[in-house]
Coordinates of C-alpha atoms in Angstrom, one line a residue:
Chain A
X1 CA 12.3 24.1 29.0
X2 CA 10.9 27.5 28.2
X3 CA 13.5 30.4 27.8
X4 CA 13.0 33.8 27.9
X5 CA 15.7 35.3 26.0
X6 CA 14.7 37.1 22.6
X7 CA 14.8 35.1 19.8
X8 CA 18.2 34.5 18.0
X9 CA 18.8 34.4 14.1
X10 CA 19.2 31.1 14.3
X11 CA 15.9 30.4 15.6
X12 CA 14.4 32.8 13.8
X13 CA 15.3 30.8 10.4
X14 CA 14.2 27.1 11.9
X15 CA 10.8 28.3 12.7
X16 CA 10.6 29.8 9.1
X17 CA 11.9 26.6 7.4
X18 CA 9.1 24.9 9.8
X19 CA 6.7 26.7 8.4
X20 CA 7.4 26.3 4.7
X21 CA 6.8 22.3 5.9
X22 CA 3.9 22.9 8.0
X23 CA 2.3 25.0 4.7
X24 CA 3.6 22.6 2.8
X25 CA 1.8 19.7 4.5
X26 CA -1.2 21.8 5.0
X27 CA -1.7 22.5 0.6
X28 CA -0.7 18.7 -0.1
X29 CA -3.6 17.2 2.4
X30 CA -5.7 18.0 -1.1
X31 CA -3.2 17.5 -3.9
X32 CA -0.1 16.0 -5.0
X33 CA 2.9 16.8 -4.4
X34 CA 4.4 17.4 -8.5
X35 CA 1.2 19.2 -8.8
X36 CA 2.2 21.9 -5.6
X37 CA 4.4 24.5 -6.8
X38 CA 7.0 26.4 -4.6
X39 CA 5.4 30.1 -4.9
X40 CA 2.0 28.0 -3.4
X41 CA 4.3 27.2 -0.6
X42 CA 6.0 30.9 0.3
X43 CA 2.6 32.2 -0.1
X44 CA 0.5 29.9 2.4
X45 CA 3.8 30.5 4.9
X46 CA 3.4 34.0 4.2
X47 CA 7.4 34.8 3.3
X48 CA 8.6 36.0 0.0
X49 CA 9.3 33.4 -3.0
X50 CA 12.9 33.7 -3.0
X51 CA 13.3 33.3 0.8
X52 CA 12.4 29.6 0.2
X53 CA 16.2 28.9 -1.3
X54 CA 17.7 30.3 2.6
X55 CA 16.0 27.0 3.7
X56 CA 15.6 24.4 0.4
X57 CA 17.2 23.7 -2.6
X58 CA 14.6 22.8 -3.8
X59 CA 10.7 21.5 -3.6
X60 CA 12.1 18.1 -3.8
X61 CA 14.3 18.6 -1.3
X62 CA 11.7 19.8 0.7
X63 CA 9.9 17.0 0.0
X64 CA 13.0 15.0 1.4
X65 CA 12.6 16.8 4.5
X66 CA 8.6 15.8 5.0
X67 CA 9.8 12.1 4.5
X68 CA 13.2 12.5 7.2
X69 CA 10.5 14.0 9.9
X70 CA 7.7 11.2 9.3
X71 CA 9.9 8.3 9.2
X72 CA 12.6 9.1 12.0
X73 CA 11.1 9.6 14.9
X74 CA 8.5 6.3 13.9
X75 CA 11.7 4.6 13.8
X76 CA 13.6 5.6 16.7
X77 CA 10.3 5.1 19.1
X78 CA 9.9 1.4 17.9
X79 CA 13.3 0.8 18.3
X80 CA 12.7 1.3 21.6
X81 CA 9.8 -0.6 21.8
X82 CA 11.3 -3.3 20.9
X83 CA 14.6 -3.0 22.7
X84 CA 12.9 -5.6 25.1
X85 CA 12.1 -8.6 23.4
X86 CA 10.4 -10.4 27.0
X87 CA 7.1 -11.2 24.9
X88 CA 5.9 -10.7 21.5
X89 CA 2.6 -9.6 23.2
X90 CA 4.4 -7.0 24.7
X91 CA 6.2 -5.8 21.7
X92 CA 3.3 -5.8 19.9
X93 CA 0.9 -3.5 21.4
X94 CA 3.4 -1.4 22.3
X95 CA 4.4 -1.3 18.6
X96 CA 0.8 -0.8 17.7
X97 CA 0.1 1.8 20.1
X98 CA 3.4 3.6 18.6
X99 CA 2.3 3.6 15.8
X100 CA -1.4 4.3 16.5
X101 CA -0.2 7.6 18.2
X102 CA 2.6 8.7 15.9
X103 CA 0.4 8.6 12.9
X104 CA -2.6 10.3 14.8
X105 CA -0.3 13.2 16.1
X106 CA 1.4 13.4 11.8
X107 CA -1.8 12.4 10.0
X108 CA -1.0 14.7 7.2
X109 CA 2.9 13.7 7.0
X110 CA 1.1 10.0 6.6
X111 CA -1.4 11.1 4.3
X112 CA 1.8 12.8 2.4
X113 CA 3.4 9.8 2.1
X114 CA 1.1 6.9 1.4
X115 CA -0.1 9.1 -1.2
X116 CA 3.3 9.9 -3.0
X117 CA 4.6 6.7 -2.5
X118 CA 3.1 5.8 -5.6
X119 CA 3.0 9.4 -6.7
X120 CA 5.0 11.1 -9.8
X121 CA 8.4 12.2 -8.3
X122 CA 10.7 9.0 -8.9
X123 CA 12.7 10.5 -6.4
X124 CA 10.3 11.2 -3.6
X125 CA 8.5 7.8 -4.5
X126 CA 12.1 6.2 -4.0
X127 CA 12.8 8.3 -0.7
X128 CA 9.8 6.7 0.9
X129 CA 10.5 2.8 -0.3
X130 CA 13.8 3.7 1.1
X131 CA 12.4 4.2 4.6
X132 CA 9.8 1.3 4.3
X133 CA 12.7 -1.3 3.6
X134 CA 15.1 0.5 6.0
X135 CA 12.2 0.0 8.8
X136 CA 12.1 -3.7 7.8
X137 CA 15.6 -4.5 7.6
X138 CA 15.8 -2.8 11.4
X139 CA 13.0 -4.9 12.5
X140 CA 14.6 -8.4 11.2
X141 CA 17.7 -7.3 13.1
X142 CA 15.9 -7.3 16.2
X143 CA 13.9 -10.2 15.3
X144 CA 16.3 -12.9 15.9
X145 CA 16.5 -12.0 19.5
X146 CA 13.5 -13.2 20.0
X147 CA 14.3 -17.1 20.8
X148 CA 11.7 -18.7 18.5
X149 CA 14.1 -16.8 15.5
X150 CA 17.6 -17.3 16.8
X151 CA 18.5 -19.5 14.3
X152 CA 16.6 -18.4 11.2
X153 CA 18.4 -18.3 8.3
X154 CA 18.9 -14.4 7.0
X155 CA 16.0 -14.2 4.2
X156 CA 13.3 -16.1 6.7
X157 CA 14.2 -13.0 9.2
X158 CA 13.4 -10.6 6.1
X159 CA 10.3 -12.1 4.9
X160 CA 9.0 -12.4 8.8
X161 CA 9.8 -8.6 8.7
X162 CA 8.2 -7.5 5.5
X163 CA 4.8 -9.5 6.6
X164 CA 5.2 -7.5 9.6
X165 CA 5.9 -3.8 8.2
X166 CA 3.1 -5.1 5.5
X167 CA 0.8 -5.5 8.1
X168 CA 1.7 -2.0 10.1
X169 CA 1.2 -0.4 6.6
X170 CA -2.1 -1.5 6.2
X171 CA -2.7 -0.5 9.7
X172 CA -1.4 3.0 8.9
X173 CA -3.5 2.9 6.0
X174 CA -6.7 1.6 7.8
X175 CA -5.9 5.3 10.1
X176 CA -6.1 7.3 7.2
X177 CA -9.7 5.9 6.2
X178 CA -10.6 6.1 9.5
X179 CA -12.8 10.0 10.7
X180 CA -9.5 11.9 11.6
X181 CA -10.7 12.4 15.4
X182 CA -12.6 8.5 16.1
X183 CA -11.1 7.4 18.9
X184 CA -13.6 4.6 18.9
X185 CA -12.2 4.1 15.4
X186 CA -8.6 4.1 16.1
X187 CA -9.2 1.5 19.4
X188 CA -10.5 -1.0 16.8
X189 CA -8.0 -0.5 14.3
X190 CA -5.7 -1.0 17.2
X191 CA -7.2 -4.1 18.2
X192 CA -7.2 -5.7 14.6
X193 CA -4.1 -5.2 14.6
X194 CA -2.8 -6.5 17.6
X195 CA -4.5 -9.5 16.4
X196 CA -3.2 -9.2 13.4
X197 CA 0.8 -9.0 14.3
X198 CA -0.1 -11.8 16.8
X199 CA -1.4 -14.6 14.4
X200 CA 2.0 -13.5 12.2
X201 CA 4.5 -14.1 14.9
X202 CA 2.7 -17.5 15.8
X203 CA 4.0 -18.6 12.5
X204 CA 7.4 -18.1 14.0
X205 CA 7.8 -21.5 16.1
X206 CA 6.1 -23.2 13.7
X207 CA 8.7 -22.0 11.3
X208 CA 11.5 -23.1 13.6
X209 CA 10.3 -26.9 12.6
X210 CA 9.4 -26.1 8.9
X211 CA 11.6 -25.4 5.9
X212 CA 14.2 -23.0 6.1
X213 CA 14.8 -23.8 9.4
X214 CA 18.7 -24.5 10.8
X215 CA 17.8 -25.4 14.0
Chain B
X1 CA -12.6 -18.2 -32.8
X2 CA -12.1 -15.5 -35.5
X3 CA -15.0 -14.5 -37.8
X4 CA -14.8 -13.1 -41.3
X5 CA -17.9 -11.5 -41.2
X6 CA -17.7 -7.6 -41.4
X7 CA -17.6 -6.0 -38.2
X8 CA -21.2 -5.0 -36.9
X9 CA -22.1 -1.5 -35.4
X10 CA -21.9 -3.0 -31.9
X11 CA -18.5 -4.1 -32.1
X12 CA -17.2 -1.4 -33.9
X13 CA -18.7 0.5 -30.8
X14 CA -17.2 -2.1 -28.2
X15 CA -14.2 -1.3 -29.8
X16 CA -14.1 2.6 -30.1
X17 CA -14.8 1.9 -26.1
X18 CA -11.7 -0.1 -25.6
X19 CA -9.5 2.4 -27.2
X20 CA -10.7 4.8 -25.3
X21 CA -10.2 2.9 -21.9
X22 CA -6.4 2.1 -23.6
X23 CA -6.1 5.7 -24.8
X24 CA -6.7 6.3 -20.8
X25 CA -4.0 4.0 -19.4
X26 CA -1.6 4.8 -21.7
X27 CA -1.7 8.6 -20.2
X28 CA -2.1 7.2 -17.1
X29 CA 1.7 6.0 -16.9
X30 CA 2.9 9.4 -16.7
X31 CA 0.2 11.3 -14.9
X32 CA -2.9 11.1 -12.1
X33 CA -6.3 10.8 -12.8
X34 CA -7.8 13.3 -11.4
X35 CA -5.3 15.5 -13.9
X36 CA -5.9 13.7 -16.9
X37 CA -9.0 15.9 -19.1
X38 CA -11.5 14.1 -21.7
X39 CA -10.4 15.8 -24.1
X40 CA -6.9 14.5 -23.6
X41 CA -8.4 10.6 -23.6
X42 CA -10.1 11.7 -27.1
X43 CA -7.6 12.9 -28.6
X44 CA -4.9 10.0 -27.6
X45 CA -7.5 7.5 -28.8
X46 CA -8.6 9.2 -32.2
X47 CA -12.1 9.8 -31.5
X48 CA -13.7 13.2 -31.5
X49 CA -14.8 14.5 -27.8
X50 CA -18.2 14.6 -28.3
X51 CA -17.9 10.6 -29.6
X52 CA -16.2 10.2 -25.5
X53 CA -20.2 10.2 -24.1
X54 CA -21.5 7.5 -26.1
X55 CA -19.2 5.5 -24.1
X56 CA -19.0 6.6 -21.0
X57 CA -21.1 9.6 -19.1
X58 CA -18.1 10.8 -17.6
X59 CA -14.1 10.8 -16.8
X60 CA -15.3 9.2 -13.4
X61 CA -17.2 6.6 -15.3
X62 CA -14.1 5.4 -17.2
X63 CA -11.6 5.3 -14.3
X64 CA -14.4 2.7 -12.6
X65 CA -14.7 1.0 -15.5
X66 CA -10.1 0.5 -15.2
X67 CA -10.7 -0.7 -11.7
X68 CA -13.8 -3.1 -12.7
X69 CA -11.1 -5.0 -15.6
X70 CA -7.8 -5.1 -13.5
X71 CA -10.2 -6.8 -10.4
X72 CA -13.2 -8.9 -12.3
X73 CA -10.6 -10.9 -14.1
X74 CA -8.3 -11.5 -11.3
X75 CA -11.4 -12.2 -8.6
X76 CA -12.8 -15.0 -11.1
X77 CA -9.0 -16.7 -11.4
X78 CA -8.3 -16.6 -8.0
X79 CA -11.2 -17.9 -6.7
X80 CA -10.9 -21.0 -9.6
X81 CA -7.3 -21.5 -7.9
X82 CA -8.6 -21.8 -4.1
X83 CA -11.6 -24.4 -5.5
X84 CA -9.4 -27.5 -4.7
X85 CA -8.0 -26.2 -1.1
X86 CA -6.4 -30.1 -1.3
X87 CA -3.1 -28.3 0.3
X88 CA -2.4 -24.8 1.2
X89 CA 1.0 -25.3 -1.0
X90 CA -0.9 -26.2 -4.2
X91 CA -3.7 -23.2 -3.0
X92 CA -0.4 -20.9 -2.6
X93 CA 1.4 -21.5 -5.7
X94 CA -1.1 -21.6 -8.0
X95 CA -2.8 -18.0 -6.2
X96 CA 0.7 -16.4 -7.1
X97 CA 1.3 -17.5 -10.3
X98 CA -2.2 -16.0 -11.2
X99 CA -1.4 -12.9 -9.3
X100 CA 1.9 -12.8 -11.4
X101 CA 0.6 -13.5 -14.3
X102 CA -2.2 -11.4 -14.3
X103 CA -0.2 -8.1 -12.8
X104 CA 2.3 -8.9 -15.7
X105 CA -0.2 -9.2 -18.6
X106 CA -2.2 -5.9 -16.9
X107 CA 0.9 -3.8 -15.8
X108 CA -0.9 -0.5 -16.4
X109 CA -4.0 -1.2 -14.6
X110 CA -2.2 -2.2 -11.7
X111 CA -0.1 1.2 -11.9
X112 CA -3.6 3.2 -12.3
X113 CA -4.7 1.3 -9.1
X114 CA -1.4 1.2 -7.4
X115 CA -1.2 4.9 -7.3
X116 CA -5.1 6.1 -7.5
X117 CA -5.6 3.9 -4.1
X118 CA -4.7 7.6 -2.4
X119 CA -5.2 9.5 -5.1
X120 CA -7.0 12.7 -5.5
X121 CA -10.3 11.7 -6.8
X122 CA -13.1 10.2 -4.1
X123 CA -14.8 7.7 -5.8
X124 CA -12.3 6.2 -7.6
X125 CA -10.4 5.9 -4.4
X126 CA -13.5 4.2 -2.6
X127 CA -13.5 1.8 -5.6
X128 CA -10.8 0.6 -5.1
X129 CA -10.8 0.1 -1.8
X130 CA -13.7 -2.1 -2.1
X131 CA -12.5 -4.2 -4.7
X132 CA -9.7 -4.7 -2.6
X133 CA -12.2 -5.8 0.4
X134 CA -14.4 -7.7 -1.7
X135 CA -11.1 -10.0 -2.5
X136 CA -10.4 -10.4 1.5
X137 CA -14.0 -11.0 1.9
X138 CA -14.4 -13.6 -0.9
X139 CA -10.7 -15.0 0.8
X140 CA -12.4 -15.5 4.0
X141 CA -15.3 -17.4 2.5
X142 CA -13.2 -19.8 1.2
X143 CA -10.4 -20.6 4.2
X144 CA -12.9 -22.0 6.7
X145 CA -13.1 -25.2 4.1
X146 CA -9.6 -25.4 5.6
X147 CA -9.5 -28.0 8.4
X148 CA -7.5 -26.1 10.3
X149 CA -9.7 -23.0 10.6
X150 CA -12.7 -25.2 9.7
X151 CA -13.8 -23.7 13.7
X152 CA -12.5 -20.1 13.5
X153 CA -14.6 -17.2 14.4
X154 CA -15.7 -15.1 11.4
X155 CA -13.6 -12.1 12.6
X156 CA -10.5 -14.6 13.0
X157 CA -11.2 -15.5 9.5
X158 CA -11.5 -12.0 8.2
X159 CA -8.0 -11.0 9.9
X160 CA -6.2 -14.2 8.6
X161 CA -7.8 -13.2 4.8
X162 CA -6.7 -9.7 5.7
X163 CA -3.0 -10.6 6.2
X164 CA -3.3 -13.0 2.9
X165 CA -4.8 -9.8 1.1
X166 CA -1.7 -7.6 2.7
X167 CA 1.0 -10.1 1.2
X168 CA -0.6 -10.4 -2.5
X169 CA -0.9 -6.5 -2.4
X170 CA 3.3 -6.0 -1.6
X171 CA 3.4 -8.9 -4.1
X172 CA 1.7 -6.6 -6.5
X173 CA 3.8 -3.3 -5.8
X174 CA 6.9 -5.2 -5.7
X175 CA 6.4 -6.8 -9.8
X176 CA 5.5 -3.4 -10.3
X177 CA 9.1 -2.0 -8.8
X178 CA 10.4 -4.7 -10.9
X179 CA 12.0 -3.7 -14.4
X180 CA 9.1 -4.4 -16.8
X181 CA 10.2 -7.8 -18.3
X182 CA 12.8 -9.0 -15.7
X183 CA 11.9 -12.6 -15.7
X184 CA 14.2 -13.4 -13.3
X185 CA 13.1 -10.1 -10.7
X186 CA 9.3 -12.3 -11.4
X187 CA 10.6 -15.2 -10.3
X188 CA 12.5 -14.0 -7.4
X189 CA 9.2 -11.7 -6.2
X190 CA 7.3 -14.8 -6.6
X191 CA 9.6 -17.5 -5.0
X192 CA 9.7 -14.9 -1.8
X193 CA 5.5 -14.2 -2.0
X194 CA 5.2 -18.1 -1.7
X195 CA 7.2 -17.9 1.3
X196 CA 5.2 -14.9 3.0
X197 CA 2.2 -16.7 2.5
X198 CA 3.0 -20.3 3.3
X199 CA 4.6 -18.4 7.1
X200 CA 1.4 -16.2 7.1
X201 CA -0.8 -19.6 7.1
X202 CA 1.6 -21.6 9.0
X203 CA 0.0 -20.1 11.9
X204 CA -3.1 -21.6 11.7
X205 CA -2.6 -24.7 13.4
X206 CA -1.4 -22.8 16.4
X207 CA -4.0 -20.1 16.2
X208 CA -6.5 -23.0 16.3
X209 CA -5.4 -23.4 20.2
X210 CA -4.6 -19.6 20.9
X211 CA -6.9 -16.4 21.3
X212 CA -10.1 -16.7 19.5
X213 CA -10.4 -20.2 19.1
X214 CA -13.7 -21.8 18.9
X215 CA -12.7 -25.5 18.2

């Protein structure tokens, strides 16, 4: 909803810190992030050095904040997705056309992270295992709803989890590679995919019957 | 076999090359490639600069050269291990105690690769890549002397080698997460990587009768 009254201080500093991420994001889609320095940053937003402490700490903690917005929404839309366990099929391409989207509308948050996930800041590199197990250990919550994994014992839920956010990394990563605006691309990552999630969660009632099974 | 005979000119060149690929990853710990200067390598390694080309025409040339030992190696075990496919658990162990073995005994390679897989420079990054696709491609090969996917479709294959490929490369950033000589974080990484593989191929037998079936 639209509103027409002048802009208030308090917008007025969001829509600055926004754009210290946004030139942030835009300087690190060609370098790393312990190579980018904060007066790169004021100067691409166009604001004085020292007005970057009214918003950050510091370049790590605005480095923080990149991780926060790629990861939260992701999480809170596949949630969702998932908040109806009636099929796998359904959960799955509606996971994969989640994802599919999300990363195609923050390709440069993605490209931030896969590429400082093994960068040089321990603490940014920590940040964004953080999120990558957090996702999992969501997903093998909602896991044993599905009646196949009722009764799996804790760690089988993990494990089916991790193959899972395994797999949606690679997918993630498979975007990246792909020519930013192929949608022809994208539609056959997206189909690999599918397939790909699919033959995983067929393991699942085979697992039932196989070791580490209580049922 | 040790020899007693003085060391020839070829060897002592062979070896002036290996320092200088060692000098390499032992800056490479701390820092990216695309950051790390000749002159840097030369001087870690002993050797003057201009001694650098008789080796290798350039920086690039050396960081392909990392990627060709921490993949040649591992390709020609791996393969060895899937030669008897007698049972997937014997194919399964054996693949991961290579994979372990081999990260283990080549820890900085596999931190070179880990983070230079989105790193700055293009052609290392491709390599890479393709090393890791040549390993999913040579893995495909080799599971239609399964039975069970004796009549899969080649792109069936290829997915099914993909999700193998997916597993063994979490495998590989987990040991590297892992303090540097926890055994017992090894064997715990390893007794879990069994068990994301043997769920990952437990759905063969029920792919055989689902989507994209031939038999």
């Amino acid at each position: 909803m639209n509103t027409r009254t002048p802009e208030t201080r308090q917008e007025r500093k969001q829509r600055t810190r926004e754009e210290l991420l946004r030139a942030a994001l835009r300087l690190l889609e060609g370098q790393s992030f312990s190579s980018l320095s904060l007066r790169e940053v004021t100067r691409e937003a166009g604001v004085v050095p020292t007005a970057f402490y009214r918003h950050f700490d510091s370049m790590e903690e605005l480095g923080l904040a990149l991780i926060d917005e790629s990861f939260r929404t992701l999480r809170e839309m596949i949630r969702a997705a998932r908040a109806d366990p009636s099929t796998f099929e359904h959960v799955i391409s509606n996971s994969v056309e989640i994802l599919v989207r999300h990363v195609h509308e923050n390709r440069l948050h993605f490209r931030f992270i896969a590429r400082e996930r093994f960068g040089g800041m321990a603490s940014i590199r920590h940040a964004i295992r953080a999120e990558i197990r957090l996702f999992a250990s969501d997903l093998a919550t909602d896991l044993v709803r599905f009646p196949y994994m009722r009764d799996w014992s804790a760690e089988d839920l993990h494990v089916m989890a991790g193959l899972l956010v395994n797999a949606m990394v690679s997918i993630v990563e498979e975007l990246l590679d792909a020519p930013a605006n192929s949608r022809g691309a994208e539609r056959e990552v997206r189909r690999i995919a599918e397939k790909q999630l699919r033959m995983i969660l067929l393991a699942a009632p085979a697992w039932r019957s196989g070791p580490g099974a209580d049922a």
